Amino acid sequence: MSDRVEALLAELTLREKVAQLAGLWVGAGDSGEDVAPYQHDMSSDPPVWDDVIKDGLGQLTRPFGTRPVEATAGARSLAAAQRQIMAANRFGIPAIAHDECLTGFAAYGATIYPTPLAWGATFDPSLVEEMAARIGADMRSVGTHLGLAPVLDVTRDYRWGRTEETIGEDPYLVGTIGTAYVRGLQHGGVHATLKHFAGYSASRAGRNLAPVSMGPQELADVILPPFEMAVIEGGARTVMNSYAEIDGVPVAADGELLTTLLRDQWGFDGTVVADYFAIAFLRTLHQVAGTDGEAAALAMKAGIDVELPTVNTYAEALIAEVEEGRLDISYVDRAVRRVLRQKDSLGLLDGWSPEPRGPIDLDSAGNRSIAARLAEESIVLVANDGVLPVAPGKKVALVGSRGMDPHAMLGCYTFPMHIGPRYPGTEDGVPILSLAEALVAQGIDLKTAEGCAVDEDSVDGFDEAITAATEADVVIVAVGDRAGLFGRGTSGEGCDVETLALPGRQAELVDAVLGTGTPAVLVLLSGRPYALGRFADRAAAIVQAFFPGQEGVPALARVLTGAVNPSGRLPVSLPRSEGAQPGTYLHQPLAGPSKVSSVDPTALFPFGHGTSYTTFEWSDAQADRSSMPTDGTVTVKVTVRNTGPRDGTEIVQLYLGDPVATVTRPVTRLIGYHRVDIPAGEARTVEFTAHADLTSFATRTGVRVVEPGAIELRLAPSSRDIHTTLPITLTGQVRAVDHTRTLRCSSRVVS
């Protein structure tokens, strides 16, 4: 591969080289609405196809995720475009076609899977990997090579609109689930793109594309580990930079992150692509460059190889920087070499595969089956006084707009929510039910009343909702979010919030329904956790679903009626107060409740929490040793018995406490978990083997170390409800570790 790429690189002119370093987005602005931030600020004149492709082209941007295109016709159109690109350049090199795939292939008619926050709720990497393999295979079947997922940002402030795109608030959970997604997508034949490297989710006040105030230890111990795992273990082939600026340094111009850490230390040898328009933002938003050429040179030196989504600075501006001696040609060669290697690994230097002959189905029965399993596993039964499952014959009222709207199941990067609004009258492309329709299909005697919209001021429907609740045996109150983009929703990219109060008048609706005295089930269909402290003591049950996709409503109906025993666990804490920020469980002792502050940030329900329709009893927790060297391992195990009336699933979680360290450490943090199915009346013993490397942390000097001293291993069903604490002493010398350390805890069922 190397000789072939080097020979080709030697033949390319400067213009042909630069042509390999940019994407082209055809038709993105046809409807006049932005698909990406500042899209219409970048250029008043869209690039001319023939002019752009005459020297070659690096990437084609979102050929399926820009407008409604039927799969087979789209694949043929893409193949035709590739033939034109190959014919136009001297060496017949096609473009890499990339598209979004955050909740499945974001194409018209493709299966819509649960959102990443729902993946986190499953604690099931193997099922996420299975999903991703299908997504990859579907994308490759139509000629797509690169998927813009997974998002590995660890959520730090739930007010951030893109919380729904994250896998959760814990770096170990994000890393293990995200790495599984990378493996699956790449097994399906499509290169994964790690987003957004790094720091994007820690913006001030949870505002999108805002400055980040973060020290090097938080960056090293919370933000970077998921990316490290996905590179080292997952073999990810592409990384996308973060829009963030960390302590005044824009990531798009940060060679310490994009080259020294990512490549020199971790050994990443793929391509780094720019988040959309991020290079131009160095001039327009960050103001660290005075011209497009300066911005291009800064980004290229830092390590960004490809400009997306369309031709902008990596064009004439970049060529001028080289020709006028301000940028050494070696930087361009470095980037082109990486791009050609990627194209070679995808088979693109061997020509273009034939266009499809028969129809392509992007929403197969197999896809929908996996989507349904994921949705079922992701739904969290947060609290239940026995009203669930809904007993047969009960009169049920369904109140709240989220119960009437099929789109209540969909996140912002699904095709109907991301692109659909730009094409009014276009159908969703896949069948999606409302919760009301799904409950009726389950045989429920149902009366409905909307009550109020998601984010409007009208309360005209309250009286009807109260009447419906009063006349029912059980009332289900379905509230939450409407996903959208850039302020057009209550959750999603650019849809940040000031507090964690339910949007609009929904909290008042819940209060009104609870006031009727009818047993009420509060169902949250949302992209972020909301403060539920004012409702928790009055609701008979609480169910949380994080945008569970096209099969989410039937799955939710099966949970509510008892056909499915819920097994999801919270990937983010549910806050008590609307304004207690930040609220993640991963905090140092000083960030907890204290006698010197009137604000108690303790979550209402903690990370990892969830219950079911059966009961579990934990016993016989033990470790095989009470001390180990700083390069050793310890094995712990616990027996879990299903003492309830039906088969169920428990998520056994292993947490680490480090009572004394040279820098402040989190009170507790997840280092292992195992999802185990246990038939009624039976028991299973779960065993974890933890390496001392998992106790490592970044010191004040930036060196990652394992320190001798006392630690605690905590076996628990959630981050707060510790069953057993096992004290362990680490012995020996302080040991420095790097990316070659053990990154995960192994686990298995031993009986």
PDB file of C-alpha atoms in Angstrom, residues 85-200:
ATOM      1  CA  ILE A  85     -15.180  12.352 -10.870  1.00  0.00           C
ATOM      2  CA  MET A  86     -12.980   9.500 -12.083  1.00  0.00           C
ATOM      3  CA  ALA A  87     -13.205  10.621 -15.683  1.00  0.00           C
ATOM      4  CA  ALA A  88     -12.367  14.211 -14.808  1.00  0.00           C
ATOM      5  CA  ASN A  89      -9.050  13.598 -13.020  1.00  0.00           C
ATOM      6  CA  ARG A  90      -5.881  12.177 -14.575  1.00  0.00           C
ATOM      7  CA  PHE A  91      -5.605   9.158 -12.265  1.00  0.00           C
ATOM      8  CA  GLY A  92      -9.243   8.050 -12.110  1.00  0.00           C
ATOM      9  CA  ILE A  93      -9.509   8.470  -8.325  1.00  0.00           C
ATOM     10  CA  PRO A  94     -13.062   8.491  -6.969  1.00  0.00           C
ATOM     11  CA  ALA A  95     -14.189  10.426  -3.898  1.00  0.00           C
ATOM     12  CA  ILE A  96     -14.947   9.082  -0.453  1.00  0.00           C
ATOM     13  CA  ALA A  97     -18.694   9.455   0.117  1.00  0.00           C
ATOM     14  CA  HIS A  98     -19.597  10.267   3.710  1.00  0.00           C
ATOM     15  CA  ASP A  99     -22.911  10.527   5.513  1.00  0.00           C
ATOM     16  CA  GLU A 100     -24.425  10.821   8.970  1.00  0.00           C
ATOM     17  CA  CYS A 101     -25.183   7.634  10.893  1.00  0.00           C
ATOM     18  CA  LEU A 102     -25.749   8.681  14.494  1.00  0.00           C
ATOM     19  CA  THR A 103     -29.089   6.879  14.836  1.00  0.00           C
ATOM     20  CA  GLY A 104     -28.721   4.692  11.804  1.00  0.00           C
ATOM     21  CA  PHE A 105     -27.931   5.667   8.231  1.00  0.00           C
ATOM     22  CA  ALA A 106     -29.509   9.145   7.952  1.00  0.00           C
ATOM     23  CA  ALA A 107     -31.051   8.384   4.586  1.00  0.00           C
ATOM     24  CA  TYR A 108     -34.661   8.426   3.478  1.00  0.00           C
ATOM     25  CA  GLY A 109     -36.201   5.022   4.124  1.00  0.00           C
ATOM     26  CA  ALA A 110     -33.395   3.714   6.345  1.00  0.00           C
ATOM     27  CA  THR A 111     -34.049   2.150   9.740  1.00  0.00           C
ATOM     28  CA  ILE A 112     -34.070   4.685  12.580  1.00  0.00           C
ATOM     29  CA  TYR A 113     -32.397   3.163  15.622  1.00  0.00           C
ATOM     30  CA  PRO A 114     -32.457   4.543  19.174  1.00  0.00           C
ATOM     31  CA  THR A 115     -30.359   7.622  19.870  1.00  0.00           C
ATOM     32  CA  PRO A 116     -26.899   7.187  21.473  1.00  0.00           C
ATOM     33  CA  LEU A 117     -28.149   8.136  24.943  1.00  0.00           C
ATOM     34  CA  ALA A 118     -30.445   5.131  24.612  1.00  0.00           C
ATOM     35  CA  TRP A 119     -27.457   2.926  23.640  1.00  0.00           C
ATOM     36  CA  GLY A 120     -25.859   3.955  26.916  1.00  0.00           C
ATOM     37  CA  ALA A 121     -29.004   2.990  28.801  1.00  0.00           C
ATOM     38  CA  THR A 122     -28.738  -0.582  27.502  1.00  0.00           C
ATOM     39  CA  PHE A 123     -25.257  -1.215  28.987  1.00  0.00           C
ATOM     40  CA  ASP A 124     -25.043  -3.707  26.095  1.00  0.00           C
ATOM     41  CA  PRO A 125     -21.987  -3.181  23.834  1.00  0.00           C
ATOM     42  CA  SER A 126     -22.541  -6.413  21.907  1.00  0.00           C
ATOM     43  CA  LEU A 127     -26.007  -5.360  20.755  1.00  0.00           C
ATOM     44  CA  VAL A 128     -24.732  -1.886  19.822  1.00  0.00           C
ATOM     45  CA  GLU A 129     -21.978  -3.522  17.775  1.00  0.00           C
ATOM     46  CA  GLU A 130     -24.561  -5.697  16.028  1.00  0.00           C
ATOM     47  CA  MET A 131     -26.613  -2.592  15.207  1.00  0.00           C
ATOM     48  CA  ALA A 132     -23.574  -0.724  13.891  1.00  0.00           C
ATOM     49  CA  ALA A 133     -22.580  -3.627  11.629  1.00  0.00           C
ATOM     50  CA  ARG A 134     -25.988  -3.441   9.974  1.00  0.00           C
ATOM     51  CA  ILE A 135     -25.705   0.322   9.603  1.00  0.00           C
ATOM     52  CA  GLY A 136     -22.298  -0.107   7.988  1.00  0.00           C
ATOM     53  CA  ALA A 137     -23.508  -2.778   5.600  1.00  0.00           C
ATOM     54  CA  ASP A 138     -26.490  -0.661   4.556  1.00  0.00           C
ATOM     55  CA  MET A 139     -24.294   2.374   3.941  1.00  0.00           C
ATOM     56  CA  ARG A 140     -21.769   0.404   1.925  1.00  0.00           C
ATOM     57  CA  SER A 141     -24.539  -1.172  -0.154  1.00  0.00           C
ATOM     58  CA  VAL A 142     -25.378   2.232  -1.637  1.00  0.00           C
ATOM     59  CA  GLY A 143     -21.776   3.361  -2.140  1.00  0.00           C
ATOM     60  CA  THR A 144     -21.041   5.216   1.098  1.00  0.00           C
ATOM     61  CA  HIS A 145     -17.603   4.770   2.681  1.00  0.00           C
ATOM     62  CA  LEU A 146     -17.431   6.971   5.775  1.00  0.00           C
ATOM     63  CA  GLY A 147     -19.915   7.412   8.623  1.00  0.00           C
ATOM     64  CA  LEU A 148     -19.923  10.498  10.850  1.00  0.00           C
ATOM     65  CA  ALA A 149     -20.360   8.632  14.142  1.00  0.00           C
ATOM     66  CA  PRO A 150     -19.995   7.775  16.977  1.00  0.00           C
ATOM     67  CA  VAL A 151     -20.156  10.830  19.224  1.00  0.00           C
ATOM     68  CA  LEU A 152     -17.736  10.109  22.094  1.00  0.00           C
ATOM     69  CA  ASP A 153     -18.289  13.350  23.985  1.00  0.00           C
ATOM     70  CA  VAL A 154     -18.901  12.683  27.682  1.00  0.00           C
ATOM     71  CA  THR A 155     -21.812  14.900  28.651  1.00  0.00           C
ATOM     72  CA  ARG A 156     -20.885  17.403  31.374  1.00  0.00           C
ATOM     73  CA  ASP A 157     -23.881  19.737  31.391  1.00  0.00           C
ATOM     74  CA  TYR A 158     -27.326  18.414  30.492  1.00  0.00           C
ATOM     75  CA  ARG A 159     -28.445  21.836  29.301  1.00  0.00           C
ATOM     76  CA  TRP A 160     -26.336  21.257  26.178  1.00  0.00           C
ATOM     77  CA  GLY A 161     -28.681  20.484  23.313  1.00  0.00           C
ATOM     78  CA  ARG A 162     -26.489  17.701  21.972  1.00  0.00           C
ATOM     79  CA  THR A 163     -26.774  15.654  25.180  1.00  0.00           C
ATOM     80  CA  GLU A 164     -29.053  13.315  23.222  1.00  0.00           C
ATOM     81  CA  GLU A 165     -26.146  12.541  20.870  1.00  0.00           C
ATOM     82  CA  THR A 166     -23.877  11.459  23.700  1.00  0.00           C
ATOM     83  CA  ILE A 167     -23.785   7.972  25.174  1.00  0.00           C
ATOM     84  CA  GLY A 168     -23.769   9.227  28.753  1.00  0.00           C
ATOM     85  CA  GLU A 169     -21.946  11.006  31.541  1.00  0.00           C
ATOM     86  CA  ASP A 170     -19.340   8.344  32.321  1.00  0.00           C
ATOM     87  CA  PRO A 171     -16.172   7.945  30.215  1.00  0.00           C
ATOM     88  CA  TYR A 172     -15.964   4.176  30.725  1.00  0.00           C
ATOM     89  CA  LEU A 173     -19.527   3.619  29.547  1.00  0.00           C
ATOM     90  CA  VAL A 174     -19.040   6.008  26.623  1.00  0.00           C
ATOM     91  CA  GLY A 175     -15.752   4.346  25.705  1.00  0.00           C
ATOM     92  CA  THR A 176     -16.962   0.749  25.785  1.00  0.00           C
ATOM     93  CA  ILE A 177     -20.256   1.394  23.994  1.00  0.00           C
ATOM     94  CA  GLY A 178     -18.624   3.770  21.492  1.00  0.00           C
ATOM     95  CA  THR A 179     -15.805   1.352  20.712  1.00  0.00           C
ATOM     96  CA  ALA A 180     -18.362  -1.381  20.075  1.00  0.00           C
ATOM     97  CA  TYR A 181     -20.071   0.925  17.591  1.00  0.00           C
ATOM     98  CA  VAL A 182     -16.748   1.591  15.815  1.00  0.00           C
ATOM     99  CA  ARG A 183     -16.034  -2.115  15.499  1.00  0.00           C
ATOM    100  CA  GLY A 184     -19.501  -2.840  14.164  1.00  0.00           C
ATOM    101  CA  LEU A 185     -19.569  -0.027  11.612  1.00  0.00           C
ATOM    102  CA  GLN A 186     -16.125  -0.900  10.277  1.00  0.00           C
ATOM    103  CA  HIS A 187     -17.014  -4.599  10.156  1.00  0.00           C
ATOM    104  CA  GLY A 188     -19.866  -3.520   7.905  1.00  0.00           C
ATOM    105  CA  GLY A 189     -17.346  -1.930   5.533  1.00  0.00           C
ATOM    106  CA  VAL A 190     -17.632   1.743   6.496  1.00  0.00           C
ATOM    107  CA  HIS A 191     -14.984   3.749   8.326  1.00  0.00           C
ATOM    108  CA  ALA A 192     -16.146   5.283  11.605  1.00  0.00           C
ATOM    109  CA  THR A 193     -15.508   8.918  12.543  1.00  0.00           C
ATOM    110  CA  LEU A 194     -14.871   9.768  16.188  1.00  0.00           C
ATOM    111  CA  LYS A 195     -16.652  12.982  17.194  1.00  0.00           C
ATOM    112  CA  HIS A 196     -15.892  15.542  18.500  1.00  0.00           C
ATOM    113  CA  PHE A 197     -12.201  15.466  19.404  1.00  0.00           C
ATOM    114  CA  ALA A 198     -12.153  16.949  22.024  1.00  0.00           C
ATOM    115  CA  GLY A 199     -13.831  18.921  24.806  1.00  0.00           C
ATOM    116  CA  TYR A 200     -16.949  19.927  22.876  1.00  0.00           C
TER     117      TYR A 200
END
